[in-house]
Tab-separated table of N, CA, C and O in Angstrom:
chain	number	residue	atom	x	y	z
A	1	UNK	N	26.188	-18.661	12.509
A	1	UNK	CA	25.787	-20.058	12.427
A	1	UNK	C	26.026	-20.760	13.764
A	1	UNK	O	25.129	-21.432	14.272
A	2	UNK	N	27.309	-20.603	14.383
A	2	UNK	CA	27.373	-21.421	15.992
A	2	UNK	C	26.098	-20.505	16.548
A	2	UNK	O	25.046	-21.141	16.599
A	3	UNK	N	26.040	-19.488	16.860
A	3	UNK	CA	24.972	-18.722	17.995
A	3	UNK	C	23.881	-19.824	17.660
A	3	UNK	O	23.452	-20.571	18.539
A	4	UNK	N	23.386	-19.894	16.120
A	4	UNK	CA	21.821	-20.762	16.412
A	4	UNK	C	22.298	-22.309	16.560
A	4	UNK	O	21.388	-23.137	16.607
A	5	UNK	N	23.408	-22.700	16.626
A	5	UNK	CA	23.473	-24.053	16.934
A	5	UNK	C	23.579	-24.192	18.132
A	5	UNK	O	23.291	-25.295	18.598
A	6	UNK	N	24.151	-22.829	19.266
A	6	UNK	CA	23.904	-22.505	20.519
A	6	UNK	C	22.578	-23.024	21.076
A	6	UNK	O	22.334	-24.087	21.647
A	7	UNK	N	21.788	-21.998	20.761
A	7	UNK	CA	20.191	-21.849	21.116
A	7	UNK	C	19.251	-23.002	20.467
A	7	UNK	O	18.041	-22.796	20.365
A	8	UNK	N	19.607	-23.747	20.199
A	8	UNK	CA	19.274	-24.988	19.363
A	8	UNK	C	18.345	-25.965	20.634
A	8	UNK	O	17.132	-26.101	20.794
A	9	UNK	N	19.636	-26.577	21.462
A	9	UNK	CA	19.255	-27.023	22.300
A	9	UNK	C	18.430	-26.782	23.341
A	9	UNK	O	17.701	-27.668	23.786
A	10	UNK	N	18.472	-25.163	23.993
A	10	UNK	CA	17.719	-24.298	24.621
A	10	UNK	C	16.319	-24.190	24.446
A	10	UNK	O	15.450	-24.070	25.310
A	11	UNK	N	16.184	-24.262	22.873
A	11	UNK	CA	14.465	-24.471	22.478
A	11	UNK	C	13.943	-25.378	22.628
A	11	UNK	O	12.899	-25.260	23.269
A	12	UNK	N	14.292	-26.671	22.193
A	12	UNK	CA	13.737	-27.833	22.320
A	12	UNK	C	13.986	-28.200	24.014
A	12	UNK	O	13.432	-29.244	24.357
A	13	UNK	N	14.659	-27.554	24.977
A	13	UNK	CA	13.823	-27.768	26.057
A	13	UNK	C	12.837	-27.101	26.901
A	13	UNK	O	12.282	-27.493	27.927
A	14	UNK	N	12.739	-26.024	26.256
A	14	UNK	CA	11.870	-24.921	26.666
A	14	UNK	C	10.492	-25.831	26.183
A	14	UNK	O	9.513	-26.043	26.899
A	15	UNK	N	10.669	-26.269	24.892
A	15	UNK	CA	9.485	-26.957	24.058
A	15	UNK	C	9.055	-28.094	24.592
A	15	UNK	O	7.870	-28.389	24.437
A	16	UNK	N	9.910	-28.946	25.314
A	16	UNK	CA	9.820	-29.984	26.351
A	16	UNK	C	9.038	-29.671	27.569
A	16	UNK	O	8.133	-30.358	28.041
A	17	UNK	N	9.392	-28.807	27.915
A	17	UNK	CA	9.162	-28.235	29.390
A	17	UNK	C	7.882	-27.382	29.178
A	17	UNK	O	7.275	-26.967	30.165
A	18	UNK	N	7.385	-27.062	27.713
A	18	UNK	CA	5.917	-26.246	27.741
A	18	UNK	C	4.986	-27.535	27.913
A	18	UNK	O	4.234	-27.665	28.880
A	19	UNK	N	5.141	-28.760	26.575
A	19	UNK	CA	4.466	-29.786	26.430
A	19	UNK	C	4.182	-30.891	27.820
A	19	UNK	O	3.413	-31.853	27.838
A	20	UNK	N	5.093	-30.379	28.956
A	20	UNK	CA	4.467	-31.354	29.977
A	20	UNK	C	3.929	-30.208	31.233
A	20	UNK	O	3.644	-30.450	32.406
A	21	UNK	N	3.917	-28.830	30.452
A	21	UNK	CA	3.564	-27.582	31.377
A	21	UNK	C	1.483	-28.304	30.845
A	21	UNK	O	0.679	-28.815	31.624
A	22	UNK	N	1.309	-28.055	29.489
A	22	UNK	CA	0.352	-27.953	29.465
A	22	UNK	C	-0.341	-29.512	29.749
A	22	UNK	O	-1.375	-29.502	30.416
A	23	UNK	N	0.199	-30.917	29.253
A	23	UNK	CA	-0.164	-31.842	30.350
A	23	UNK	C	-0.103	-32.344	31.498
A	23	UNK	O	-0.307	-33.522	31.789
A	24	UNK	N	0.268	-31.209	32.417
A	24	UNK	CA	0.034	-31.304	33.693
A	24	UNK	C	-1.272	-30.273	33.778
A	24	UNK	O	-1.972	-30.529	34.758
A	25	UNK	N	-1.682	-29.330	33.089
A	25	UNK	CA	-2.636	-28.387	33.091
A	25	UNK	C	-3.864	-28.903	32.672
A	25	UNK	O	-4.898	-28.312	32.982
A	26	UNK	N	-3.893	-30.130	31.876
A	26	UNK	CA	-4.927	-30.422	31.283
A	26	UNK	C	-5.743	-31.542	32.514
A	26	UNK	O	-6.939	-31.560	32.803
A	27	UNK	N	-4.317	-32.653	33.228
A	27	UNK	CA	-4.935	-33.572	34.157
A	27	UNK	C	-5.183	-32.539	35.491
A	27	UNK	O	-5.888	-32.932	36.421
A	28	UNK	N	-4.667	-31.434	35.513
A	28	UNK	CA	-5.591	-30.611	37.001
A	28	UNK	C	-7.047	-30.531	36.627
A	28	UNK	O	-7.939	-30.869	37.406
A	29	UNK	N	-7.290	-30.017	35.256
A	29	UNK	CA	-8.564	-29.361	35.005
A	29	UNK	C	-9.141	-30.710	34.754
A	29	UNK	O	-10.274	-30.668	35.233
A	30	UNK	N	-8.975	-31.608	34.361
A	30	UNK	CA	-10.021	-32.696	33.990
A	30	UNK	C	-10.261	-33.515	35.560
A	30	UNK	O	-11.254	-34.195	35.817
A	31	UNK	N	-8.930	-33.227	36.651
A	31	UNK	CA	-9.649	-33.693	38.084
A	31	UNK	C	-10.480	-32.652	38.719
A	31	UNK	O	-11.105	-32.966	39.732
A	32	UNK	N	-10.574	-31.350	38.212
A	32	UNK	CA	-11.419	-30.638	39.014
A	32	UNK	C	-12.696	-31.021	38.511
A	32	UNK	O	-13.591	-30.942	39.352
A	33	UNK	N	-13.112	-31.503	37.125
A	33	UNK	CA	-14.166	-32.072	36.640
A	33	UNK	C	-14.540	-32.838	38.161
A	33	UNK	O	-15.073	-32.490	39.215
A	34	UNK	N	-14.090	-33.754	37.748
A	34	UNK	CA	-14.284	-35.443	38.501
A	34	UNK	C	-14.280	-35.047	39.534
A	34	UNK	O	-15.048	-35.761	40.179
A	35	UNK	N	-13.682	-33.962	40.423
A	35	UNK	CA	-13.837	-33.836	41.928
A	35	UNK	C	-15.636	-32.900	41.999
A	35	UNK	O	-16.549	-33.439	42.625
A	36	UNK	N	-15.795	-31.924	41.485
A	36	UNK	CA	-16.933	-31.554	41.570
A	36	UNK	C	-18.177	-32.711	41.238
A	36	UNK	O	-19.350	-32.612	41.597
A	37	UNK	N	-17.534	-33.887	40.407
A	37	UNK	CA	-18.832	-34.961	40.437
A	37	UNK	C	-19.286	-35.324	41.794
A	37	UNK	O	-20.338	-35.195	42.419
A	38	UNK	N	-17.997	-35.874	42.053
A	38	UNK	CA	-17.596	-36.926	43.719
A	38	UNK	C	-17.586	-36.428	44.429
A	38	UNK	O	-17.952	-37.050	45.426
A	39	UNK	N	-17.207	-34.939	44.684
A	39	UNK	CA	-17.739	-34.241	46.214
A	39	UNK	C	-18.148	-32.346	45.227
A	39	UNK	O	-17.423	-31.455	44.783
A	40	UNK	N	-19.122	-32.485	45.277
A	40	UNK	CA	-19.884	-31.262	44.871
A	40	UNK	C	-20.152	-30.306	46.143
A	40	UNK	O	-20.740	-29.229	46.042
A	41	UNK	N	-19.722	-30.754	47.175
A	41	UNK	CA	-19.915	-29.628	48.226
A	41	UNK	C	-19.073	-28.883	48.121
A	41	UNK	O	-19.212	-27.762	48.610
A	42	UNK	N	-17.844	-29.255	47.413
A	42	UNK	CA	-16.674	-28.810	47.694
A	42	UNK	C	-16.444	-27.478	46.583
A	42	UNK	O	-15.458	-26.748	46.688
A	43	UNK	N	-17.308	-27.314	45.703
A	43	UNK	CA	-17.480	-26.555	44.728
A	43	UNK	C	-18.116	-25.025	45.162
A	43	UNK	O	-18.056	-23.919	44.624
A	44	UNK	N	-18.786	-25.562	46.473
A	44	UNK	CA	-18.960	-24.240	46.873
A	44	UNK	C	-17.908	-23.287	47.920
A	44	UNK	O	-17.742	-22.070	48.008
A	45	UNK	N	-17.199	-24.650	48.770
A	45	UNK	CA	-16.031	-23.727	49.351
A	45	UNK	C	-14.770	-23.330	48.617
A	45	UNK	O	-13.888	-22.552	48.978
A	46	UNK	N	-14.876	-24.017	47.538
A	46	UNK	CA	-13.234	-22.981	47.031
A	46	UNK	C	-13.889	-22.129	45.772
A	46	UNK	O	-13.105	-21.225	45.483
A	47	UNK	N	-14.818	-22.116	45.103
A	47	UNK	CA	-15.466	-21.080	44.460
A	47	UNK	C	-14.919	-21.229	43.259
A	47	UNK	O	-15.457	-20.520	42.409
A	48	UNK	N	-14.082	-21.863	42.895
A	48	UNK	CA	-12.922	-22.135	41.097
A	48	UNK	C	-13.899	-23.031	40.303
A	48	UNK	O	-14.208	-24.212	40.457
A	49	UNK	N	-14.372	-21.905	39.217
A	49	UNK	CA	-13.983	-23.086	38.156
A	49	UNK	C	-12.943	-23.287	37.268
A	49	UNK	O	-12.172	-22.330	37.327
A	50	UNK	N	-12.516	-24.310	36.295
A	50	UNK	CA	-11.252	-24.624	35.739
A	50	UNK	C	-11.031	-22.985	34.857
A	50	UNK	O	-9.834	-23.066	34.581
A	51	UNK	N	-11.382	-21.971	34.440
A	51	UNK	CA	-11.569	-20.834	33.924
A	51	UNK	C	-10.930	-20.021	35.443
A	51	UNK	O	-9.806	-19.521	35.492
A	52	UNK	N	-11.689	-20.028	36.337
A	52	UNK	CA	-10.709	-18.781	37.360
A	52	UNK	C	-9.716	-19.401	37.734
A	52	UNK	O	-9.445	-18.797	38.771
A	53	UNK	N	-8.879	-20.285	37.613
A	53	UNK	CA	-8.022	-20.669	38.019
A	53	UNK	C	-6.736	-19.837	37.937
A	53	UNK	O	-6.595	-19.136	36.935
A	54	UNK	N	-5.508	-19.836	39.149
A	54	UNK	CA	-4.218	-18.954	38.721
A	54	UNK	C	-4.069	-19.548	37.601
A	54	UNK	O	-4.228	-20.754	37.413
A	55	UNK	N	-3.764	-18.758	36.820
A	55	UNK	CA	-2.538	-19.708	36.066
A	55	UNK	C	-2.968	-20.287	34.378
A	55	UNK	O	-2.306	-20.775	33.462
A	56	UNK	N	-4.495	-19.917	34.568
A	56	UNK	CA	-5.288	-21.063	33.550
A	56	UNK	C	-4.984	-20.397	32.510
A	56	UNK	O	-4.573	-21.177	31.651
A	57	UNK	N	-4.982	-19.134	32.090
A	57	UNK	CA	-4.357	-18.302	30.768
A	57	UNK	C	-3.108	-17.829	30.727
A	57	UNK	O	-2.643	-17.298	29.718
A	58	UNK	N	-2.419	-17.995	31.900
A	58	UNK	CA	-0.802	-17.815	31.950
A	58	UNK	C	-0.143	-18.839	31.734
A	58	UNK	O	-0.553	-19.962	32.029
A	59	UNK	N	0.840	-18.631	31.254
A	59	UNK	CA	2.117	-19.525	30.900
A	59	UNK	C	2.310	-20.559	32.250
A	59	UNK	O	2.534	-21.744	32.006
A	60	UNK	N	2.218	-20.079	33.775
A	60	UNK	CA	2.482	-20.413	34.599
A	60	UNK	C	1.077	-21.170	34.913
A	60	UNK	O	-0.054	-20.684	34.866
A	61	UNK	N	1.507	-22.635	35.281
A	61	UNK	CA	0.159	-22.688	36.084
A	61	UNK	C	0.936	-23.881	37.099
A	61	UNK	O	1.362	-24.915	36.586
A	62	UNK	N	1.075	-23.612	38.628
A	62	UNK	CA	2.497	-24.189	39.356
A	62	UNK	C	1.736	-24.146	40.608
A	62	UNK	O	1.967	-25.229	41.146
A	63	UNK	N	0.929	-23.444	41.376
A	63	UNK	CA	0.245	-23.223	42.155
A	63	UNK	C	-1.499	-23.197	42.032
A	63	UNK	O	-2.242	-22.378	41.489
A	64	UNK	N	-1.774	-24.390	42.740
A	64	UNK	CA	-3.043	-24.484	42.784
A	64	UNK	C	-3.479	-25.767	44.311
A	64	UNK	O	-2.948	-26.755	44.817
A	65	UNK	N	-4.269	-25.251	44.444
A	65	UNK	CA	-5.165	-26.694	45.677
A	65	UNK	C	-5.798	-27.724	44.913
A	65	UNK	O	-6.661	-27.650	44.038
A	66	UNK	N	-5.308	-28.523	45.324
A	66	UNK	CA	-5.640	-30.306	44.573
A	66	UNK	C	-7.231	-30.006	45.136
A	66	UNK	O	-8.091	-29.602	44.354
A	67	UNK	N	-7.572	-30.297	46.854
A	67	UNK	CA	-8.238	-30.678	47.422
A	67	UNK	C	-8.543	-32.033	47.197
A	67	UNK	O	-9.502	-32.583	46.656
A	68	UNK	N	-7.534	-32.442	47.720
A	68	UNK	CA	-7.600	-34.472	47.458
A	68	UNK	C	-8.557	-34.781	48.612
A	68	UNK	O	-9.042	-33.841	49.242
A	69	UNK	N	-8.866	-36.092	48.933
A	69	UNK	CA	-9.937	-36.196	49.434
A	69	UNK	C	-9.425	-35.981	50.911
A	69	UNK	O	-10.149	-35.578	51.822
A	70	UNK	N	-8.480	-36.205	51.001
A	70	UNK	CA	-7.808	-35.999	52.857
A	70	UNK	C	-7.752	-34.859	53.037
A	70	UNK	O	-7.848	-34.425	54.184
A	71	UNK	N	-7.574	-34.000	51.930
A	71	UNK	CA	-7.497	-32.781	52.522
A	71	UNK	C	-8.641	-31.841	52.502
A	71	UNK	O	-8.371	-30.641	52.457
A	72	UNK	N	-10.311	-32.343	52.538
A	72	UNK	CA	-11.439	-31.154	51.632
A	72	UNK	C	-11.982	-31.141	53.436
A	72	UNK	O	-12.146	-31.979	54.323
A	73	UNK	N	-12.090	-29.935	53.306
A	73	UNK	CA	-12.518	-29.382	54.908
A	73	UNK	C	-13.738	-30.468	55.683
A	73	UNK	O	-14.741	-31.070	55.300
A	74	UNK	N	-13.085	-30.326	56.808
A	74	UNK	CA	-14.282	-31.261	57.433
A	74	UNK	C	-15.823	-31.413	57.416
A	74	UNK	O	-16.488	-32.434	57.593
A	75	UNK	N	-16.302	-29.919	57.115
A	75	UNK	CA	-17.761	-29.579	56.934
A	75	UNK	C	-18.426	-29.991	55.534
A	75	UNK	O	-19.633	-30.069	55.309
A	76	UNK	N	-17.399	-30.231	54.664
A	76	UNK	CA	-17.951	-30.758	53.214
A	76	UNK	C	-18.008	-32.246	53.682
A	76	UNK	O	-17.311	-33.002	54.358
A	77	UNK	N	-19.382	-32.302	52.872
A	77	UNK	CA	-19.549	-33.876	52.912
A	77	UNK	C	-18.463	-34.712	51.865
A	77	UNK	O	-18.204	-34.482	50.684
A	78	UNK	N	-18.073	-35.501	52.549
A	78	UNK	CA	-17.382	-36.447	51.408
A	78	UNK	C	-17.654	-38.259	51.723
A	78	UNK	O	-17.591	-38.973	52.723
A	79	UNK	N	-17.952	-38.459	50.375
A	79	UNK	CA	-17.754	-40.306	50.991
A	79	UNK	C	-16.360	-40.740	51.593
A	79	UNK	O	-15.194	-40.417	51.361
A	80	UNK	N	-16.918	-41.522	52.378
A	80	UNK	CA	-15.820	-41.983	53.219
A	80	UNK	C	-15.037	-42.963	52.530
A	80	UNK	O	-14.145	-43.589	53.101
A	81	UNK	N	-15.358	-43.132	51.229
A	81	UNK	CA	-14.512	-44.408	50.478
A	81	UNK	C	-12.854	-44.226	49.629
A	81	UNK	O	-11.902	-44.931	49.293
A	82	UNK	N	-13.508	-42.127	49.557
A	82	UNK	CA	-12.715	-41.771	48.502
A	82	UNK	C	-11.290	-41.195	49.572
A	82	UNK	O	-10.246	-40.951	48.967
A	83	UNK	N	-11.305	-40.983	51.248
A	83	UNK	CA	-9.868	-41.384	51.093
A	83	UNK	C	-9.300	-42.179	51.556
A	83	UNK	O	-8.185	-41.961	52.032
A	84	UNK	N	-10.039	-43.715	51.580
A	84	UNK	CA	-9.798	-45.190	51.317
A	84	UNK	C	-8.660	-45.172	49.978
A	84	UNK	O	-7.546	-45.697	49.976
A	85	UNK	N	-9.281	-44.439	48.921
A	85	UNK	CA	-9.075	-44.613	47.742
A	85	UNK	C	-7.937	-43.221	47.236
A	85	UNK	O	-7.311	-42.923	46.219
A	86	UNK	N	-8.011	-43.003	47.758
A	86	UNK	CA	-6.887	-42.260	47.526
A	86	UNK	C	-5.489	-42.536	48.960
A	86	UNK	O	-4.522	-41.786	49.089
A	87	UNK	N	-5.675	-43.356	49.556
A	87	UNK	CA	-4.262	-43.703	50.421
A	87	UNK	C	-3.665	-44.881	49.749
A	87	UNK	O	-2.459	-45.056	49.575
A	88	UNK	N	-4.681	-45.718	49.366
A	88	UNK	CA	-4.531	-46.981	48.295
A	88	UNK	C	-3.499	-46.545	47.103
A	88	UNK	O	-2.544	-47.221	46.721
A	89	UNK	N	-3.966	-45.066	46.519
A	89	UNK	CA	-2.995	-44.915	45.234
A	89	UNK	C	-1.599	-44.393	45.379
A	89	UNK	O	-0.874	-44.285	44.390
């Protein structure tokens, strides 16, 4: 009876720590949406969709490229508003 009152606490943060694993997984994939709207050039230099992504069927998903607007290679077109708009946030 102590051992599972041990491991008690251990779960519910593992369970903590999945539930903001997978909403952090959900706002990457719903900005890669919105970034392929707003700069669609950019879809052809990193080649991902939200499916090849590291991580997208693993437990882990910790490593990935934002490509925020300051950072999308110089040769992709991007409006010049969006990193107005992203130094603003």
């Amino acid at each position: 009876e102590y051992e599972e009152l041990d491991l008690h606490p251990m779960n519910e943060l593992k369970g903590c720590l999945q539930g903001r694993s997978n909403v952090l997984r959900r706002k990457v994939l719903a900005w890669i949406v919105v970034q392929h709207l707003y700069i669609p050039g950019l879809s052809m230099v990193c080649q991902q969709t939200p499916d090849d992504l590291p991580g997208h069927h693993d437990e882990q998903f910790k490593v990935i490229d934002l490509y925020l607007p300051s950072s999308v290679p110089s040769h992709v077109l991007c409006d010049c508003r969006l990193p107005k708009i992203e130094w603003q946030l």
